[in-house]
Amino acid sequence: MSVTASPDVNRVMCPSRLILEHVTSRWGVLVLAALLERSYRFSELRREVGGVSEKMLAQTLRTLERDGFVHRDARPVIPPRVDYTLTELGREAAEQVWGLARWTERRLDAVFLAREEYDKARTP
Amino acid sequence: MSVTASPDVNRVMCPSRLILEHVTSRWGVLVLAALLERSYRFSELRREVGGVSEKMLAQTLRTLERDGFVHRDARPVIPPRVDYTLTELGREAAEQVWGLARWTERRLDAVFLAREEYDKARTP
DNA sequence: CAGCATCCCTGATGATACTG
DNA sequence: CAGTATCATCAGGGATGCTG
């Protein structure tokens, strides 16, 4: 951060906290990551993400769509076909969280090591 | 999933998901952001973050300490004095989430605009 | 197929009181 | 000061059933 003045953490975070929670939510992260690769239909995405209920996937997609991250393309055919795609804004968001995810992945070992030491230190 | 070729989202995300949730949690983000600037004592940090209960701050700090992000320096004095500082690993984590937070902040307008349109479109 | 509505339950969070 | 312990609350998330 700008190490200089007092960035008043809360002032910066409060307005964007809800959005942050949307993109970093359990399913939000996975949906954005999946869509970063390509567009998906609803059921396809559900299989791709794995473990998500219909309700949560629908809710997540609605939230992301409302925030302008995801474009919903519903075609008037029988049976219904709905494709979900990242918008440009969504692609930026997805790249950010994907970056964070990859950093976490890279440093996994360090975290596990730290945990081991932490636990060992207080279980004599 | 894993049916697909490329970035197998779940394989990458699953192990690190818990860590991701720690650093992107409501208070985790704010604590990391605050500590990015300088070290803090417990009560200081509580005031700086604002709105966090003692319980949640303690819990958040313990989690971050266990993951190796935060160093806890408890001095044996009366009254007690405990300083919290980012480790190198923690600084990396903090910079990642702070980057994400700033991106969110930068694109706030775009998100609000998208929401307005979304809401307007279905409240005729 | 792509959802929405409903019920239900657990775990996360907050308020309060107490301790070393 | 720096927490821990306890209790109450409440929203997130899953399971199920129904519709266009």
PDB file of C-alpha atoms (C1' of nucleotides) in Angstrom:
ATOM      1  CA  MET A   1       0.000   0.000   0.000  1.00  0.00           C
ATOM      2  CA  SER A   2       1.054   3.605  -0.114  1.00  0.00           C
ATOM      3  CA  VAL A   3       3.132   3.352   2.994  1.00  0.00           C
ATOM      4  CA  THR A   4       2.934   7.081   3.401  1.00  0.00           C
ATOM      5  CA  ALA A   5       0.007   8.789   5.063  1.00  0.00           C
ATOM      6  CA  SER A   6      -2.596   6.917   7.088  1.00  0.00           C
ATOM      7  CA  PRO A   7      -4.611   5.214   4.361  1.00  0.00           C
ATOM      8  CA  ASP A   8      -7.483   4.857   6.799  1.00  0.00           C
ATOM      9  CA  VAL A   9      -8.040   1.235   6.011  1.00  0.00           C
ATOM     10  CA  ASN A  10     -11.732   1.332   6.691  1.00  0.00           C
ATOM     11  CA  ARG A  11     -12.464   4.275   4.484  1.00  0.00           C
ATOM     12  CA  VAL A  12     -10.908   2.435   1.576  1.00  0.00           C
ATOM     13  CA  MET A  13     -12.385  -0.918   2.401  1.00  0.00           C
ATOM     14  CA  CYS A  14     -15.936  -0.172   3.466  1.00  0.00           C
ATOM     15  CA  PRO A  15     -17.451   0.787   0.129  1.00  0.00           C
ATOM     16  CA  SER A  16     -15.756  -2.020  -1.717  1.00  0.00           C
ATOM     17  CA  ARG A  17     -16.041  -4.649   0.977  1.00  0.00           C
ATOM     18  CA  LEU A  18     -19.294  -6.066  -0.371  1.00  0.00           C
ATOM     19  CA  ILE A  19     -17.905  -6.361  -3.862  1.00  0.00           C
ATOM     20  CA  LEU A  20     -14.775  -7.941  -2.457  1.00  0.00           C
ATOM     21  CA  GLU A  21     -16.938 -10.442  -0.652  1.00  0.00           C
ATOM     22  CA  HIS A  22     -18.743 -11.251  -3.864  1.00  0.00           C
ATOM     23  CA  VAL A  23     -15.612 -12.020  -5.837  1.00  0.00           C
ATOM     24  CA  THR A  24     -13.825 -13.786  -3.005  1.00  0.00           C
ATOM     25  CA  SER A  25     -16.821 -15.782  -1.840  1.00  0.00           C
ATOM     26  CA  ARG A  26     -16.556 -19.548  -1.768  1.00  0.00           C
ATOM     27  CA  TRP A  27     -18.309 -20.019  -5.109  1.00  0.00           C
ATOM     28  CA  GLY A  28     -17.553 -16.613  -6.564  1.00  0.00           C
ATOM     29  CA  VAL A  29     -13.868 -17.437  -6.796  1.00  0.00           C
ATOM     30  CA  LEU A  30     -14.504 -20.750  -8.488  1.00  0.00           C
ATOM     31  CA  VAL A  31     -17.056 -19.384 -10.927  1.00  0.00           C
ATOM     32  CA  LEU A  32     -14.799 -16.516 -11.959  1.00  0.00           C
ATOM     33  CA  ALA A  33     -11.856 -18.862 -12.319  1.00  0.00           C
ATOM     34  CA  ALA A  34     -13.859 -21.257 -14.472  1.00  0.00           C
ATOM     35  CA  LEU A  35     -15.240 -18.507 -16.694  1.00  0.00           C
ATOM     36  CA  LEU A  36     -11.756 -17.132 -17.157  1.00  0.00           C
ATOM     37  CA  GLU A  37     -11.116 -20.117 -19.338  1.00  0.00           C
ATOM     38  CA  ARG A  38     -14.254 -20.012 -21.433  1.00  0.00           C
ATOM     39  CA  SER A  39     -18.023 -19.522 -21.420  1.00  0.00           C
ATOM     40  CA  TYR A  40     -20.232 -22.098 -19.788  1.00  0.00           C
ATOM     41  CA  ARG A  41     -23.842 -23.146 -19.699  1.00  0.00           C
ATOM     42  CA  PHE A  42     -25.485 -23.424 -16.302  1.00  0.00           C
ATOM     43  CA  SER A  43     -25.246 -27.173 -15.878  1.00  0.00           C
ATOM     44  CA  GLU A  44     -21.846 -27.302 -17.450  1.00  0.00           C
ATOM     45  CA  LEU A  45     -20.614 -24.746 -14.967  1.00  0.00           C
ATOM     46  CA  ARG A  46     -22.192 -26.683 -12.153  1.00  0.00           C
ATOM     47  CA  ARG A  47     -20.280 -29.781 -13.139  1.00  0.00           C
ATOM     48  CA  GLU A  48     -17.094 -27.828 -13.724  1.00  0.00           C
ATOM     49  CA  VAL A  49     -17.141 -26.139 -10.348  1.00  0.00           C
ATOM     50  CA  GLY A  50     -18.179 -29.286  -8.574  1.00  0.00           C
ATOM     51  CA  GLY A  51     -19.944 -29.491  -5.242  1.00  0.00           C
ATOM     52  CA  VAL A  52     -22.036 -26.394  -5.724  1.00  0.00           C
ATOM     53  CA  SER A  53     -25.800 -26.628  -5.300  1.00  0.00           C
ATOM     54  CA  GLU A  54     -28.119 -25.246  -7.937  1.00  0.00           C
ATOM     55  CA  LYS A  55     -29.298 -22.649  -5.519  1.00  0.00           C
ATOM     56  CA  MET A  56     -25.856 -21.351  -4.692  1.00  0.00           C
ATOM     57  CA  LEU A  57     -24.693 -21.360  -8.287  1.00  0.00           C
ATOM     58  CA  ALA A  58     -27.755 -19.414  -9.375  1.00  0.00           C
ATOM     59  CA  GLN A  59     -27.341 -16.995  -6.502  1.00  0.00           C
ATOM     60  CA  THR A  60     -23.647 -16.528  -7.193  1.00  0.00           C
ATOM     61  CA  LEU A  61     -24.247 -15.958 -10.889  1.00  0.00           C
ATOM     62  CA  ARG A  62     -27.003 -13.453 -10.203  1.00  0.00           C
ATOM     63  CA  THR A  63     -24.779 -11.501  -7.839  1.00  0.00           C
ATOM     64  CA  LEU A  64     -21.874 -11.503 -10.281  1.00  0.00           C
ATOM     65  CA  GLU A  65     -24.183 -10.508 -13.097  1.00  0.00           C
ATOM     66  CA  ARG A  66     -25.620  -7.630 -11.102  1.00  0.00           C
ATOM     67  CA  ASP A  67     -22.121  -6.396 -10.285  1.00  0.00           C
ATOM     68  CA  GLY A  68     -21.370  -6.398 -13.980  1.00  0.00           C
ATOM     69  CA  PHE A  69     -18.853  -9.225 -13.894  1.00  0.00           C
ATOM     70  CA  VAL A  70     -20.831 -11.828 -15.752  1.00  0.00           C
ATOM     71  CA  HIS A  71     -22.913 -11.593 -18.898  1.00  0.00           C
ATOM     72  CA  ARG A  72     -25.965 -13.822 -19.034  1.00  0.00           C
ATOM     73  CA  ASP A  73     -27.057 -14.896 -22.493  1.00  0.00           C
ATOM     74  CA  ALA A  74     -30.448 -16.614 -22.335  1.00  0.00           C
ATOM     75  CA  ARG A  75     -31.577 -18.018 -25.659  1.00  0.00           C
ATOM     76  CA  PRO A  76     -35.290 -18.488 -26.273  1.00  0.00           C
ATOM     77  CA  VAL A  77     -35.078 -22.097 -27.308  1.00  0.00           C
ATOM     78  CA  ILE A  78     -36.522 -25.350 -26.095  1.00  0.00           C
ATOM     79  CA  PRO A  79     -34.965 -26.704 -24.027  1.00  0.00           C
ATOM     80  CA  PRO A  80     -33.652 -23.473 -22.505  1.00  0.00           C
ATOM     81  CA  ARG A  81     -30.039 -22.604 -23.107  1.00  0.00           C
ATOM     82  CA  VAL A  82     -28.232 -19.999 -21.037  1.00  0.00           C
ATOM     83  CA  ASP A  83     -24.593 -19.133 -21.502  1.00  0.00           C
ATOM     84  CA  TYR A  84     -22.500 -17.276 -18.971  1.00  0.00           C
ATOM     85  CA  THR A  85     -19.517 -15.220 -20.023  1.00  0.00           C
ATOM     86  CA  LEU A  86     -17.184 -12.827 -18.285  1.00  0.00           C
ATOM     87  CA  THR A  87     -17.524  -9.169 -19.147  1.00  0.00           C
ATOM     88  CA  GLU A  88     -14.359  -7.118 -19.492  1.00  0.00           C
ATOM     89  CA  LEU A  89     -14.855  -5.949 -15.909  1.00  0.00           C
ATOM     90  CA  GLY A  90     -15.364  -9.535 -14.857  1.00  0.00           C
ATOM     91  CA  ARG A  91     -12.226 -10.642 -16.613  1.00  0.00           C
ATOM     92  CA  GLU A  92     -10.256  -8.077 -14.665  1.00  0.00           C
ATOM     93  CA  ALA A  93     -11.834  -9.259 -11.429  1.00  0.00           C
ATOM     94  CA  ALA A  94     -11.213 -12.883 -12.290  1.00  0.00           C
ATOM     95  CA  GLU A  95      -7.579 -12.182 -13.063  1.00  0.00           C
ATOM     96  CA  GLN A  96      -7.145 -10.463  -9.723  1.00  0.00           C
ATOM     97  CA  VAL A  97      -8.610 -13.302  -7.685  1.00  0.00           C
ATOM     98  CA  TRP A  98      -6.884 -15.855  -9.838  1.00  0.00           C
ATOM     99  CA  GLY A  99      -3.619 -14.111  -9.111  1.00  0.00           C
ATOM    100  CA  LEU A 100      -4.354 -14.246  -5.420  1.00  0.00           C
ATOM    101  CA  ALA A 101      -5.297 -17.896  -5.704  1.00  0.00           C
ATOM    102  CA  ARG A 102      -2.091 -18.724  -7.497  1.00  0.00           C
ATOM    103  CA  TRP A 103      -0.024 -16.870  -4.939  1.00  0.00           C
ATOM    104  CA  THR A 104      -1.737 -18.881  -2.217  1.00  0.00           C
ATOM    105  CA  GLU A 105      -1.029 -22.023  -4.148  1.00  0.00           C
ATOM    106  CA  ARG A 106       2.635 -21.117  -4.524  1.00  0.00           C
ATOM    107  CA  ARG A 107       3.050 -20.424  -0.818  1.00  0.00           C
ATOM    108  CA  LEU A 108       1.063 -23.411   0.387  1.00  0.00           C
ATOM    109  CA  ASP A 109       4.141 -25.151   1.701  1.00  0.00           C
ATOM    110  CA  ALA A 110       5.223 -22.162   3.740  1.00  0.00           C
ATOM    111  CA  VAL A 111       1.782 -21.939   5.313  1.00  0.00           C
ATOM    112  CA  PHE A 112       1.654 -25.628   6.179  1.00  0.00           C
ATOM    113  CA  LEU A 113       5.112 -25.416   7.649  1.00  0.00           C
ATOM    114  CA  ALA A 114       4.097 -22.425   9.754  1.00  0.00           C
ATOM    115  CA  ARG A 115       1.039 -24.279  10.986  1.00  0.00           C
ATOM    116  CA  GLU A 116       3.085 -27.287  11.943  1.00  0.00           C
ATOM    117  CA  GLU A 117       5.431 -25.187  13.994  1.00  0.00           C
ATOM    118  CA  TYR A 118       2.582 -23.265  15.552  1.00  0.00           C
ATOM    119  CA  ASP A 119       0.788 -26.429  16.583  1.00  0.00           C
ATOM    120  CA  LYS A 120       3.927 -28.167  17.763  1.00  0.00           C
ATOM    121  CA  ALA A 121       4.845 -25.197  19.906  1.00  0.00           C
ATOM    122  CA  ARG A 122       1.658 -25.485  21.960  1.00  0.00           C
ATOM    123  CA  THR A 123       1.146 -29.237  22.206  1.00  0.00           C
ATOM    124  CA  PRO A 124       3.982 -30.386  24.461  1.00  0.00           C
TER     125      PRO A 124
ATOM    126  CA  MET B   1     -14.586 -32.074 -12.494  1.00  0.00           C
ATOM    127  CA  SER B   2     -11.035 -32.649 -13.651  1.00  0.00           C
ATOM    128  CA  VAL B   3     -12.741 -33.811 -16.820  1.00  0.00           C
ATOM    129  CA  THR B   4     -11.298 -30.839 -18.606  1.00  0.00           C
ATOM    130  CA  ALA B   5      -7.765 -30.315 -19.711  1.00  0.00           C
ATOM    131  CA  SER B   6      -6.588 -26.900 -18.608  1.00  0.00           C
ATOM    132  CA  PRO B   7      -6.430 -25.126 -15.272  1.00  0.00           C
ATOM    133  CA  ASP B   8      -8.611 -27.618 -13.431  1.00  0.00           C
ATOM    134  CA  VAL B   9     -10.059 -24.967 -11.202  1.00  0.00           C
ATOM    135  CA  ASN B  10     -10.899 -27.182  -8.282  1.00  0.00           C
ATOM    136  CA  ARG B  11      -7.575 -28.904  -8.110  1.00  0.00           C
ATOM    137  CA  VAL B  12      -5.862 -25.585  -7.807  1.00  0.00           C
ATOM    138  CA  MET B  13      -8.411 -24.068  -5.483  1.00  0.00           C
ATOM    139  CA  CYS B  14      -9.264 -26.828  -3.048  1.00  0.00           C
ATOM    140  CA  PRO B  15      -6.050 -27.017  -1.075  1.00  0.00           C
ATOM    141  CA  SER B  16      -5.634 -23.290  -0.889  1.00  0.00           C
ATOM    142  CA  ARG B  17      -9.257 -22.402  -0.432  1.00  0.00           C
ATOM    143  CA  LEU B  18      -9.067 -22.325   3.345  1.00  0.00           C
ATOM    144  CA  ILE B  19      -6.049 -20.062   3.297  1.00  0.00           C
ATOM    145  CA  LEU B  20      -7.756 -17.878   0.763  1.00  0.00           C
ATOM    146  CA  GLU B  21     -10.731 -17.640   3.085  1.00  0.00           C
ATOM    147  CA  HIS B  22      -8.474 -16.616   5.933  1.00  0.00           C
ATOM    148  CA  VAL B  23      -6.846 -13.745   4.084  1.00  0.00           C
ATOM    149  CA  THR B  24     -10.023 -12.590   2.378  1.00  0.00           C
ATOM    150  CA  SER B  25     -12.252 -12.908   5.422  1.00  0.00           C
ATOM    151  CA  ARG B  26     -14.092  -9.872   6.613  1.00  0.00           C
ATOM    152  CA  TRP B  27     -11.560  -9.004   9.310  1.00  0.00           C
ATOM    153  CA  GLY B  28      -8.569 -10.771   7.781  1.00  0.00           C
ATOM    154  CA  VAL B  29      -8.456  -8.285   4.926  1.00  0.00           C
ATOM    155  CA  LEU B  30      -8.628  -5.302   7.247  1.00  0.00           C
ATOM    156  CA  VAL B  31      -6.063  -6.651   9.682  1.00  0.00           C
ATOM    157  CA  LEU B  32      -3.590  -7.439   6.909  1.00  0.00           C
ATOM    158  CA  ALA B  33      -4.146  -4.040   5.345  1.00  0.00           C
ATOM    159  CA  ALA B  34      -3.593  -2.269   8.648  1.00  0.00           C
ATOM    160  CA  LEU B  35      -0.444  -4.231   9.461  1.00  0.00           C
ATOM    161  CA  LEU B  36       0.926  -3.493   6.019  1.00  0.00           C
ATOM    162  CA  GLU B  37       1.449   0.026   7.225  1.00  0.00           C
ATOM    163  CA  ARG B  38       3.050  -0.718  10.572  1.00  0.00           C
ATOM    164  CA  SER B  39       2.963  -2.906  13.662  1.00  0.00           C
ATOM    165  CA  TYR B  40       0.098  -2.557  16.085  1.00  0.00           C
ATOM    166  CA  ARG B  41      -0.764  -3.484  19.626  1.00  0.00           C
ATOM    167  CA  PHE B  42      -4.000  -5.367  20.164  1.00  0.00           C
ATOM    168  CA  SER B  43      -6.167  -2.448  21.287  1.00  0.00           C
ATOM    169  CA  GLU B  44      -4.566  -0.125  18.807  1.00  0.00           C
ATOM    170  CA  LEU B  45      -5.405  -2.526  16.026  1.00  0.00           C
ATOM    171  CA  ARG B  46      -8.928  -2.848  17.330  1.00  0.00           C
ATOM    172  CA  ARG B  47      -9.396   0.903  17.115  1.00  0.00           C
ATOM    173  CA  GLU B  48      -7.712   1.108  13.727  1.00  0.00           C
ATOM    174  CA  VAL B  49      -9.840  -1.597  12.161  1.00  0.00           C
ATOM    175  CA  GLY B  50     -12.996  -0.301  13.770  1.00  0.00           C
ATOM    176  CA  GLY B  51     -16.149  -2.282  14.411  1.00  0.00           C
ATOM    177  CA  VAL B  52     -14.404  -5.535  15.194  1.00  0.00           C
ATOM    178  CA  SER B  53     -15.197  -7.285  18.459  1.00  0.00           C
ATOM    179  CA  GLU B  54     -12.402  -8.404  20.764  1.00  0.00           C
ATOM    180  CA  LYS B  55     -13.353 -11.970  20.114  1.00  0.00           C
ATOM    181  CA  MET B  56     -13.193 -11.719  16.356  1.00  0.00           C
ATOM    182  CA  LEU B  57      -9.968  -9.755  16.352  1.00  0.00           C
ATOM    183  CA  ALA B  58      -8.317 -12.307  18.629  1.00  0.00           C
ATOM    184  CA  GLN B  59      -9.614 -15.147  16.498  1.00  0.00           C
ATOM    185  CA  THR B  60      -8.511 -13.498  13.262  1.00  0.00           C
ATOM    186  CA  LEU B  61      -5.049 -12.787  14.632  1.00  0.00           C
ATOM    187  CA  ARG B  62      -4.662 -16.337  15.894  1.00  0.00           C
ATOM    188  CA  THR B  63      -5.612 -17.744  12.503  1.00  0.00           C
ATOM    189  CA  LEU B  64      -3.245 -15.415  10.677  1.00  0.00           C
ATOM    190  CA  GLU B  65      -0.485 -16.186  13.142  1.00  0.00           C
ATOM    191  CA  ARG B  66      -0.967 -19.908  12.705  1.00  0.00           C
ATOM    192  CA  ASP B  67      -0.801 -19.542   8.932  1.00  0.00           C
ATOM    193  CA  GLY B  68       2.504 -17.743   9.372  1.00  0.00           C
ATOM    194  CA  PHE B  69       1.258 -14.354   8.209  1.00  0.00           C
ATOM    195  CA  VAL B  70       1.474 -12.511  11.498  1.00  0.00           C
ATOM    196  CA  HIS B  71       4.151 -12.465  14.159  1.00  0.00           C
ATOM    197  CA  ARG B  72       2.946 -12.097  17.743  1.00  0.00           C
ATOM    198  CA  ASP B  73       5.386 -10.445  20.106  1.00  0.00           C
ATOM    199  CA  ALA B  74       4.141 -10.735  23.688  1.00  0.00           C
ATOM    200  CA  ARG B  75       6.299  -8.881  26.191  1.00  0.00           C
ATOM    201  CA  PRO B  76       6.243 -10.009  29.818  1.00  0.00           C
ATOM    202  CA  VAL B  77       5.487  -6.631  31.308  1.00  0.00           C
ATOM    203  CA  ILE B  78       2.755  -5.178  33.461  1.00  0.00           C
ATOM    204  CA  PRO B  79       0.443  -4.139  31.979  1.00  0.00           C
ATOM    205  CA  PRO B  80       0.729  -6.698  29.174  1.00  0.00           C
ATOM    206  CA  ARG B  81       1.998  -5.483  25.853  1.00  0.00           C
ATOM    207  CA  VAL B  82       1.573  -7.502  22.669  1.00  0.00           C
ATOM    208  CA  ASP B  83       2.683  -6.294  19.288  1.00  0.00           C
ATOM    209  CA  TYR B  84       1.527  -7.754  16.007  1.00  0.00           C
ATOM    210  CA  THR B  85       3.686  -7.552  12.919  1.00  0.00           C
ATOM    211  CA  LEU B  86       3.515  -9.014   9.436  1.00  0.00           C
ATOM    212  CA  THR B  87       5.989 -11.729   8.584  1.00  0.00           C
ATOM    213  CA  GLU B  88       7.541 -11.702   5.131  1.00  0.00           C
ATOM    214  CA  LEU B  89       4.943 -14.260   4.049  1.00  0.00           C
ATOM    215  CA  GLY B  90       2.258 -12.074   5.581  1.00  0.00           C
ATOM    216  CA  ARG B  91       3.519  -9.029   3.760  1.00  0.00           C
ATOM    217  CA  GLU B  92       3.211 -10.877   0.474  1.00  0.00           C
ATOM    218  CA  ALA B  93      -0.310 -11.947   1.360  1.00  0.00           C
ATOM    219  CA  ALA B  94      -1.242  -8.461   2.470  1.00  0.00           C
ATOM    220  CA  GLU B  95       0.056  -6.967  -0.744  1.00  0.00           C
ATOM    221  CA  GLN B  96      -1.994  -9.425  -2.769  1.00  0.00           C
ATOM    222  CA  VAL B  97      -5.255  -8.688  -0.987  1.00  0.00           C
ATOM    223  CA  TRP B  98      -4.479  -5.001  -0.886  1.00  0.00           C
ATOM    224  CA  GLY B  99      -3.987  -5.102  -4.629  1.00  0.00           C
ATOM    225  CA  LEU B 100      -7.343  -6.769  -5.025  1.00  0.00           C
ATOM    226  CA  ALA B 101      -8.929  -4.244  -2.687  1.00  0.00           C
ATOM    227  CA  ARG B 102      -7.493  -1.354  -4.650  1.00  0.00           C
ATOM    228  CA  TRP B 103      -8.667  -2.816  -7.917  1.00  0.00           C
ATOM    229  CA  THR B 104     -12.150  -3.107  -6.449  1.00  0.00           C
ATOM    230  CA  GLU B 105     -11.920   0.461  -5.260  1.00  0.00           C
ATOM    231  CA  ARG B 106     -10.857   1.650  -8.708  1.00  0.00           C
ATOM    232  CA  ARG B 107     -13.733  -0.125 -10.430  1.00  0.00           C
ATOM    233  CA  LEU B 108     -16.358   0.816  -7.891  1.00  0.00           C
ATOM    234  CA  ASP B 109     -18.091   3.161 -10.280  1.00  0.00           C
ATOM    235  CA  ALA B 110     -18.341   0.550 -12.990  1.00  0.00           C
ATOM    236  CA  VAL B 111     -19.904  -1.881 -10.541  1.00  0.00           C
ATOM    237  CA  PHE B 112     -22.429   0.632  -9.245  1.00  0.00           C
ATOM    238  CA  LEU B 113     -23.335   1.555 -12.783  1.00  0.00           C
ATOM    239  CA  ALA B 114     -23.820  -2.094 -13.683  1.00  0.00           C
ATOM    240  CA  ARG B 115     -26.045  -2.580 -10.655  1.00  0.00           C
ATOM    241  CA  GLU B 116     -28.149   0.416 -11.543  1.00  0.00           C
ATOM    242  CA  GLU B 117     -28.743  -0.903 -15.016  1.00  0.00           C
ATOM    243  CA  TYR B 118     -29.423  -4.376 -13.730  1.00  0.00           C
ATOM    244  CA  ASP B 119     -31.983  -3.133 -11.232  1.00  0.00           C
ATOM    245  CA  LYS B 120     -33.579  -0.706 -13.648  1.00  0.00           C
ATOM    246  CA  ALA B 121     -33.949  -3.423 -16.252  1.00  0.00           C
ATOM    247  CA  ARG B 122     -36.188  -5.502 -13.987  1.00  0.00           C
ATOM    248  CA  THR B 123     -38.231  -2.919 -12.117  1.00  0.00           C
ATOM    249  CA  PRO B 124     -40.352  -1.288 -14.809  1.00  0.00           C
TER     250      PRO B 124
ATOM    251  C1'  DC C   1     -32.576 -27.453 -19.021  1.00  0.00           C
ATOM    252  C1'  DA C   2     -32.518 -23.635 -16.064  1.00  0.00           C
ATOM    253  C1'  DG C   3     -33.965 -22.035 -12.574  1.00  0.00           C
ATOM    254  C1'  DC C   4     -37.198 -20.197  -8.158  1.00  0.00           C
ATOM    255  C1'  DA C   5     -39.542 -21.118  -3.560  1.00  0.00           C
ATOM    256  C1'  DT C   6     -39.332 -23.350   0.834  1.00  0.00           C
ATOM    257  C1'  DC C   7     -37.766 -25.386   4.930  1.00  0.00           C
ATOM    258  C1'  DC C   8     -34.100 -26.299   7.969  1.00  0.00           C
ATOM    259  C1'  DC C   9     -29.831 -26.443  10.247  1.00  0.00           C
ATOM    260  C1'  DT C  10     -25.076 -25.434  11.429  1.00  0.00           C
ATOM    261  C1'  DG C  11     -21.438 -22.441  11.949  1.00  0.00           C
ATOM    262  C1'  DA C  12     -19.923 -17.694  11.972  1.00  0.00           C
ATOM    263  C1'  DT C  13     -20.424 -13.432  14.463  1.00  0.00           C
ATOM    264  C1'  DG C  14     -21.596 -10.225  18.145  1.00  0.00           C
ATOM    265  C1'  DA C  15     -22.548  -8.701  23.101  1.00  0.00           C
ATOM    266  C1'  DT C  16     -21.451  -9.392  27.653  1.00  0.00           C
ATOM    267  C1'  DA C  17     -18.961 -10.746  31.632  1.00  0.00           C
ATOM    268  C1'  DC C  18     -14.793 -12.378  33.686  1.00  0.00           C
ATOM    269  C1'  DT C  19      -9.384 -13.194  34.353  1.00  0.00           C
ATOM    270  C1'  DG C  20      -4.113 -13.035  34.478  1.00  0.00           C
TER     271       DG C  20
ATOM    272  C1'  DC D   1      -3.979  -4.300  28.692  1.00  0.00           C
ATOM    273  C1'  DA D   2      -4.882  -8.438  26.382  1.00  0.00           C
ATOM    274  C1'  DG D   3      -7.264 -11.536  26.106  1.00  0.00           C
ATOM    275  C1'  DT D   4     -10.853 -16.020  27.331  1.00  0.00           C
ATOM    276  C1'  DA D   5     -15.590 -17.946  28.239  1.00  0.00           C
ATOM    277  C1'  DT D   6     -20.353 -17.991  27.565  1.00  0.00           C
ATOM    278  C1'  DC D   7     -24.643 -17.164  25.572  1.00  0.00           C
ATOM    279  C1'  DA D   8     -27.741 -15.423  21.951  1.00  0.00           C
ATOM    280  C1'  DT D   9     -28.376 -14.310  17.134  1.00  0.00           C
ATOM    281  C1'  DC D  10     -28.615 -14.801  12.403  1.00  0.00           C
ATOM    282  C1'  DA D  11     -27.270 -15.414   7.784  1.00  0.00           C
ATOM    283  C1'  DG D  12     -25.093 -18.853   4.507  1.00  0.00           C
ATOM    284  C1'  DG D  13     -25.759 -22.881   2.530  1.00  0.00           C
ATOM    285  C1'  DG D  14     -27.842 -27.547   1.546  1.00  0.00           C
ATOM    286  C1'  DA D  15     -31.976 -30.590   0.424  1.00  0.00           C
ATOM    287  C1'  DT D  16     -36.185 -30.911  -1.645  1.00  0.00           C
ATOM    288  C1'  DG D  17     -40.035 -30.006  -4.646  1.00  0.00           C
ATOM    289  C1'  DC D  18     -42.098 -27.309  -8.434  1.00  0.00           C
ATOM    290  C1'  DT D  19     -42.333 -24.510 -13.005  1.00  0.00           C
ATOM    291  C1'  DG D  20     -41.623 -22.335 -17.803  1.00  0.00           C
TER     292       DG D  20
END
